[in-house]
mmCIF file of C-alpha atoms and ligand atoms in Angstrom:
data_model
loop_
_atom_site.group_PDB
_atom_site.id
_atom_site.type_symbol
_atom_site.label_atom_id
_atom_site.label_comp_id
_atom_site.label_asym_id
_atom_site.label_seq_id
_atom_site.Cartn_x
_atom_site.Cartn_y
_atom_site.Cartn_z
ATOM 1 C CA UNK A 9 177.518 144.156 -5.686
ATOM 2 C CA UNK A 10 178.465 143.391 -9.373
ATOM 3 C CA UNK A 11 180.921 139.928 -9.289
ATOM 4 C CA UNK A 12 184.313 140.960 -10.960
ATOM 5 C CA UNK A 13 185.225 140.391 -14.202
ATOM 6 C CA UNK A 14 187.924 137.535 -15.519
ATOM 7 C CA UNK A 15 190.339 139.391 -17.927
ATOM 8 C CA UNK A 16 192.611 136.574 -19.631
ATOM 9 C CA UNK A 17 196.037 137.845 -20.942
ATOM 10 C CA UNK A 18 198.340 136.903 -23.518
ATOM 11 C CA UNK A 19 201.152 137.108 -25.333
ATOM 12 C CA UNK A 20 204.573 135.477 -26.327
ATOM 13 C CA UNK A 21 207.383 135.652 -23.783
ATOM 14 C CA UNK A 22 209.208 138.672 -24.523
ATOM 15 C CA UNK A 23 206.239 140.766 -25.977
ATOM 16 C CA UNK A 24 206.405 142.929 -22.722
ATOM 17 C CA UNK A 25 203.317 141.859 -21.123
ATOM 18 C CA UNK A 26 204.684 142.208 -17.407
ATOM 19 C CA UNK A 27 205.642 146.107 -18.268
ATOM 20 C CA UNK A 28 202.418 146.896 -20.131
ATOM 21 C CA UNK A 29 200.226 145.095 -17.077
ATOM 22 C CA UNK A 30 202.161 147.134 -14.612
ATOM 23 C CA UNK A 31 201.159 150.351 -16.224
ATOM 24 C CA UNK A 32 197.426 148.983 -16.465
ATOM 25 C CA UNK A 33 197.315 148.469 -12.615
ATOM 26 C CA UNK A 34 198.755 152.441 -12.384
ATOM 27 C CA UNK A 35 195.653 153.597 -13.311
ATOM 28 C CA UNK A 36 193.412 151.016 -12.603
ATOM 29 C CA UNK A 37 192.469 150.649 -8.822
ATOM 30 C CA UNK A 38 189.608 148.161 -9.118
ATOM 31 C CA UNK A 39 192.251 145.296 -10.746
ATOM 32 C CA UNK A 40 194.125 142.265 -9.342
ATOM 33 C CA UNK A 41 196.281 140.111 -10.407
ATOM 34 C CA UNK A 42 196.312 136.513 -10.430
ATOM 35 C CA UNK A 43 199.391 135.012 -9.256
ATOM 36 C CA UNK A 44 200.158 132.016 -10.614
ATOM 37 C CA UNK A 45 201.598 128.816 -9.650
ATOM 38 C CA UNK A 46 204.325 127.407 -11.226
ATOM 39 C CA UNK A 47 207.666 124.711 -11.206
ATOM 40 C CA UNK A 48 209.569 127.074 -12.566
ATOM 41 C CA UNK A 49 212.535 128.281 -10.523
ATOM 42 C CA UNK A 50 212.535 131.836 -9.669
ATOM 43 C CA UNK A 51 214.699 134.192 -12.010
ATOM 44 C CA UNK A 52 216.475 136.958 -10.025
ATOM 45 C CA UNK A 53 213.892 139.584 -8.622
ATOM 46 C CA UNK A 54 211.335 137.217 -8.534
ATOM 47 C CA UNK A 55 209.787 136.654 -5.036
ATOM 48 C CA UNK A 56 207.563 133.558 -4.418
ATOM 49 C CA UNK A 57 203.886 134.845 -3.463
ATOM 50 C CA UNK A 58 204.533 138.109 -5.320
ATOM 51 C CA UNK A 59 205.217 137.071 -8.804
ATOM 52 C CA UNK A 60 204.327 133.614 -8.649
ATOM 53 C CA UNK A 61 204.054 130.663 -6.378
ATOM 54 C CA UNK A 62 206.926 128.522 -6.290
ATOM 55 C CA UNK A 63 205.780 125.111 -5.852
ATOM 56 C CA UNK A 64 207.155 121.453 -6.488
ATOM 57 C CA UNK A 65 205.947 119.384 -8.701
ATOM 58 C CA UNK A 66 205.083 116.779 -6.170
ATOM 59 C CA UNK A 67 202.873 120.045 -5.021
ATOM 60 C CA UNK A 68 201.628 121.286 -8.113
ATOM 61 C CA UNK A 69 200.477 117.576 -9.124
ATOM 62 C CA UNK A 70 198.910 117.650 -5.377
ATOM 63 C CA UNK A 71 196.906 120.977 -6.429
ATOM 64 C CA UNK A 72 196.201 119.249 -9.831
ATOM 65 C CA UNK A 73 194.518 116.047 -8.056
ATOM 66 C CA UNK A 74 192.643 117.920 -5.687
ATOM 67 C CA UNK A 75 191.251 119.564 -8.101
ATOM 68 C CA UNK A 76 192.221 123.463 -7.122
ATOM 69 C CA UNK A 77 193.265 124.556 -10.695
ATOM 70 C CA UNK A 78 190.790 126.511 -12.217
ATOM 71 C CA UNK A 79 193.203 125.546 -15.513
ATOM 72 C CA UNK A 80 197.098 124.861 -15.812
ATOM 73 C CA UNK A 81 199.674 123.556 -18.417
ATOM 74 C CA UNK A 82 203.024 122.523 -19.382
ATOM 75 C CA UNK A 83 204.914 125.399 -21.047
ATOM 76 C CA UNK A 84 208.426 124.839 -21.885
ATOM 77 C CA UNK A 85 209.216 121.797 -19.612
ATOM 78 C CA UNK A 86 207.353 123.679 -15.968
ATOM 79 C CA UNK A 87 204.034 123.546 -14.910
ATOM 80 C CA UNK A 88 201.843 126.746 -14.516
ATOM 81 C CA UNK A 89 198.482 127.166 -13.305
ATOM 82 C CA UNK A 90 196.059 129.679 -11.694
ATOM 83 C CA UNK A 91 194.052 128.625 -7.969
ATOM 84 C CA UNK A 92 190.548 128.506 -8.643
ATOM 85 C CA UNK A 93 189.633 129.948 -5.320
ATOM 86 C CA UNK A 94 191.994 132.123 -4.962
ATOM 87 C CA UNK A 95 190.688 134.051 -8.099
ATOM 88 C CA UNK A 96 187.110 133.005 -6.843
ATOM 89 C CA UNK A 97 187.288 134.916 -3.639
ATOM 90 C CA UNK A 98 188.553 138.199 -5.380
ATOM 91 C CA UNK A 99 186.046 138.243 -8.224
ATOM 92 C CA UNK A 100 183.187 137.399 -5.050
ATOM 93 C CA UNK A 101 184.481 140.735 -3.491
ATOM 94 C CA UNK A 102 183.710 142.757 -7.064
ATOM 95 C CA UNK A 103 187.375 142.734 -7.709
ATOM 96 C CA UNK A 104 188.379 142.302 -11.575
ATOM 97 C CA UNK A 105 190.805 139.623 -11.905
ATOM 98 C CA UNK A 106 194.018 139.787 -14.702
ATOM 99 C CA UNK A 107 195.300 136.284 -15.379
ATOM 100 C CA UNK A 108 198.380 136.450 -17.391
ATOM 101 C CA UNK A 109 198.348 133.381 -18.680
ATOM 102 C CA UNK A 110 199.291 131.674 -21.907
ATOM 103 C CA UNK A 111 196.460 130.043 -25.016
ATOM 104 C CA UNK A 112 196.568 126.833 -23.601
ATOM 105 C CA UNK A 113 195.571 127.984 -20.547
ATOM 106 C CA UNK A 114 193.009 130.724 -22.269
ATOM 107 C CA UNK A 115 191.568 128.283 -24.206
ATOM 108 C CA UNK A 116 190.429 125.870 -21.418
ATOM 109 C CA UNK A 117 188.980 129.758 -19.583
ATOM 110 C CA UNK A 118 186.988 130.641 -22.653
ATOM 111 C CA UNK A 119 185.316 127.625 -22.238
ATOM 112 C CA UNK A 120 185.078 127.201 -18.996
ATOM 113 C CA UNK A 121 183.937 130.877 -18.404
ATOM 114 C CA UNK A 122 182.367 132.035 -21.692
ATOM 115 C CA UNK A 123 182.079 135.106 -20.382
ATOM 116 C CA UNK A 124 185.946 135.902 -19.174
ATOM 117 C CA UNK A 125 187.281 139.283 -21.494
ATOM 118 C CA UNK A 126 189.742 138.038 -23.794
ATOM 119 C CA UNK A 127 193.189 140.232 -24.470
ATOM 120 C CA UNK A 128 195.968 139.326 -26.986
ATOM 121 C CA UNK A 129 199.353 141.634 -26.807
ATOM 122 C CA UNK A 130 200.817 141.005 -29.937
ATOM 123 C CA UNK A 131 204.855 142.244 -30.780
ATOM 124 C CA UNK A 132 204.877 144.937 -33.819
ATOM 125 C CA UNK A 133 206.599 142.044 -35.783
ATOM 126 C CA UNK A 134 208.624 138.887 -35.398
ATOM 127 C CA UNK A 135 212.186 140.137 -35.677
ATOM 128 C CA UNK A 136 211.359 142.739 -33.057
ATOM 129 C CA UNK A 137 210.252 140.164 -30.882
ATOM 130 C CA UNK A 138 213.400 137.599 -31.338
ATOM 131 C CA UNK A 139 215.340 140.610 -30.409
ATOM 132 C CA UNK A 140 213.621 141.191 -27.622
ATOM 133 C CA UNK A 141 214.024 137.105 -26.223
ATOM 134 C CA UNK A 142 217.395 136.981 -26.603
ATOM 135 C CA UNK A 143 218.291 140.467 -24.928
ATOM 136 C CA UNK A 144 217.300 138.809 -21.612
ATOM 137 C CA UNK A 145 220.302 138.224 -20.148
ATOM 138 C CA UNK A 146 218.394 135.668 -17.750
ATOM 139 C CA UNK A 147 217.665 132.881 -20.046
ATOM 140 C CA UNK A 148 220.162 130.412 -21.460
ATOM 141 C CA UNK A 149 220.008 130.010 -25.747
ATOM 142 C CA UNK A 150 218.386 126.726 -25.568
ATOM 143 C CA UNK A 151 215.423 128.163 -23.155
ATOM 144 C CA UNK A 152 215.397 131.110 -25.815
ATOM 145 C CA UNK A 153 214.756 129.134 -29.390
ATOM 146 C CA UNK A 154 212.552 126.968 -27.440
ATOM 147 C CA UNK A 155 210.410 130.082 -26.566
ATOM 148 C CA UNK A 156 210.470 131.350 -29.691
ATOM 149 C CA UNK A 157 209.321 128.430 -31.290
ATOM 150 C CA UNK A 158 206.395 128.472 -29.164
ATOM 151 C CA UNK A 159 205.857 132.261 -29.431
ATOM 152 C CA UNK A 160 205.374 131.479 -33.320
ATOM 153 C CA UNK A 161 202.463 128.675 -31.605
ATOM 154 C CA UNK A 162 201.138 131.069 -29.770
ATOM 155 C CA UNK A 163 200.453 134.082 -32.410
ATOM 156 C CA UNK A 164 198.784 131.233 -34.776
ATOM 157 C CA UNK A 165 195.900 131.436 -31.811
ATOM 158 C CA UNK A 166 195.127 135.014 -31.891
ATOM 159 C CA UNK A 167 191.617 134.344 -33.385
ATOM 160 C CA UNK A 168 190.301 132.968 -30.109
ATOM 161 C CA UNK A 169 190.697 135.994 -28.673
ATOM 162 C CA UNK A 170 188.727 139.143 -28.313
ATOM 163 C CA UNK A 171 190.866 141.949 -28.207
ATOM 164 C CA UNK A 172 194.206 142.151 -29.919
ATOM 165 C CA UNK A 173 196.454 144.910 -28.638
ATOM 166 C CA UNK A 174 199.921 145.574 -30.818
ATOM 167 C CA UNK A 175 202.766 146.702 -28.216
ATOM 168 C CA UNK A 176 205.289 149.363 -30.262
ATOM 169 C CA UNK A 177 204.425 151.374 -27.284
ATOM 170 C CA UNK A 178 204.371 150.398 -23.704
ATOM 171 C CA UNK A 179 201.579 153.902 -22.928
ATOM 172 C CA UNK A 180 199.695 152.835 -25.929
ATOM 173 C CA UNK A 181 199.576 149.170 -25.227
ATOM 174 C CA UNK A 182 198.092 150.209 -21.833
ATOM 175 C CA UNK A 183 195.666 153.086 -23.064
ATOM 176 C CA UNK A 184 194.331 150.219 -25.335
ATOM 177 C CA UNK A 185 193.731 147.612 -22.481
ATOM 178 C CA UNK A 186 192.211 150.501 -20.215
ATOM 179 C CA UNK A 187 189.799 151.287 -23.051
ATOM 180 C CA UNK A 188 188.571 147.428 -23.356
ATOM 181 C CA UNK A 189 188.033 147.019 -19.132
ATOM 182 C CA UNK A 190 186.409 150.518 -19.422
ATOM 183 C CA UNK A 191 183.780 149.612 -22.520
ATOM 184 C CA UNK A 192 183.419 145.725 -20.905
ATOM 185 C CA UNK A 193 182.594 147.505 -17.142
ATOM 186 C CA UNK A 194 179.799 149.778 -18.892
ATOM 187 C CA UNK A 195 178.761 146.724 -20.857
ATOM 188 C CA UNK A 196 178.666 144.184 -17.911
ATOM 189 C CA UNK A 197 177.648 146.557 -15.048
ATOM 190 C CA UNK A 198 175.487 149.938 -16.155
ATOM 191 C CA UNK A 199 172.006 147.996 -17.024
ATOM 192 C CA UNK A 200 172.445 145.955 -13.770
ATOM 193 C CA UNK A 201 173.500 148.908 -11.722
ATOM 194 C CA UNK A 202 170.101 151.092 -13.555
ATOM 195 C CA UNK A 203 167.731 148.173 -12.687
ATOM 196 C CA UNK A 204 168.800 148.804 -9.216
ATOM 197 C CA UNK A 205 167.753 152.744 -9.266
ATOM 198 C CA UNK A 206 165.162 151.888 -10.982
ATOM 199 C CA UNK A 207 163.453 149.434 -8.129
HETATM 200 P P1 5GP B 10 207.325 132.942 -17.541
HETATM 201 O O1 5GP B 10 208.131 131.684 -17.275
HETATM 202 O O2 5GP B 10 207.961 133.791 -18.619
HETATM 203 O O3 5GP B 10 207.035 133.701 -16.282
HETATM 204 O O4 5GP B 10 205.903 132.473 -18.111
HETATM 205 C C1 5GP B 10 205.822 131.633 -19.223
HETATM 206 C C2 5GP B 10 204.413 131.647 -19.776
HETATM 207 O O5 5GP B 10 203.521 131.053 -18.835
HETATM 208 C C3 5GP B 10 203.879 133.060 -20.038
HETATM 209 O O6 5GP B 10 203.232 133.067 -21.303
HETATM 210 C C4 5GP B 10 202.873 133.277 -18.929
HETATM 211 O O7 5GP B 10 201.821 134.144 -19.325
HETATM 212 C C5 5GP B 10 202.372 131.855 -18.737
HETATM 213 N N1 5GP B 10 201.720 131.646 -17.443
HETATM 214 C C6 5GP B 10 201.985 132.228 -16.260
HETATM 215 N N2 5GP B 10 201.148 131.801 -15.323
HETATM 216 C C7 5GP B 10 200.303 130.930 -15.918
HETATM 217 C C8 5GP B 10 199.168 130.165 -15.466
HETATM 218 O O8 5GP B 10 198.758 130.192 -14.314
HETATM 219 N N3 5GP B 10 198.550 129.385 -16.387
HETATM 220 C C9 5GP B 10 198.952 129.319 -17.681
HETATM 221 N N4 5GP B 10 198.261 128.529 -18.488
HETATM 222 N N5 5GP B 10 199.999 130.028 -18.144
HETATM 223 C C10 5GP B 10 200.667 130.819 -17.277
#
């Protein structure tokens, strides 16, 4: 059995990454996604095991010292990090695994796992994203600017990923993501599958 792949995502807050993913894993049925941990405090809807883990920080530092982070950050005053076994185990069972993550985070993957598939969703433009931040009716203004500010960060970095996929539309963010796990499974798995028949 072929080990799964590591698909990084990301994108500013607000780009839509959470509605483009969710149409990915519609049509996708060999995909699963890395929750998180985090000190964030849930936002409304949010359900701890489902969207993320909802730790302390006296837990999350815990995590960090015994060394179970495959990476983590700070991003806008909270921790957030992805288990390393946790993904482990799923990738061992030929599972691909989607962290959502942001380029802090990506950056310490692509060198950790040179060989993780690399996916930036960019907004169609600036303004378009700004709209989008402050239309969430969960966030206060401060949280807002202060995402923005590192949304701006966070474009700057495209170049250290592979793929960049622009969302003006949710379908054709998603057709475009489908296309890059389709091409990276034919490039990863066919001549390992072929040696196989071949034996
Ligand atoms: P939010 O608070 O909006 O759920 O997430 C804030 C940012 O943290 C997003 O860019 C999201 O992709 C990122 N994020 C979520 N989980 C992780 C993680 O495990 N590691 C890293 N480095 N970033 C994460």
């Amino acid at each position: 059995m072929n080990k799964g792949m590591l698909i990084v995502v990301s994108g500013p807050s607000g780009v839509g990454k959470g509605t483009v993913l969710s149409k990915v894993f519609e049509s996708d049925n060999n995909l699963a996604y890395s929750v998180s941990c985090t000190t964030r405090k849930p936002r409304e809807g949010e359900t701890d095991g489902v969207h993320y883990r909802f730790l302390t920080e006296k837990e999350f530092l815990e995590n960090i010292a015994q060394n179970r982070m495959l990476e983590y950050t700070v991003y806008c005053d909270n921790y957030y990090g992805t288990d390393a076994q946790y993904v482990e185990k799923l990738r061992e069972s030929g599972t691909d695994v989607v962290l959502e993550i942001e380029t802090n985070g990506a950056l310490n993957i692509i060198s950790k796992c040179p060989d993780a598939v690399t996916v930036f969703i960019a907004p169609p433009s600036l303004e378009h994203l700004y709209l989008r931040l402050s239309g969430r009716a969960t966030e206060s203004r401060d949280v807002i600017e202060k995402r923005f500010i590192k949304a701006k960060e966070e474009l700057a970095r495209i170049d250290n990923y592979e793929y960049l996929v622009i969302n003006d539309s949710v379908e054709k963010a998603a057709e475009d993501i489908l296309a890059v796990l389709r091409a990276e499974r034919i490039k990863k798995y066919n001549k390992n599958n072929f040696r196989g028949v071949l034996l």
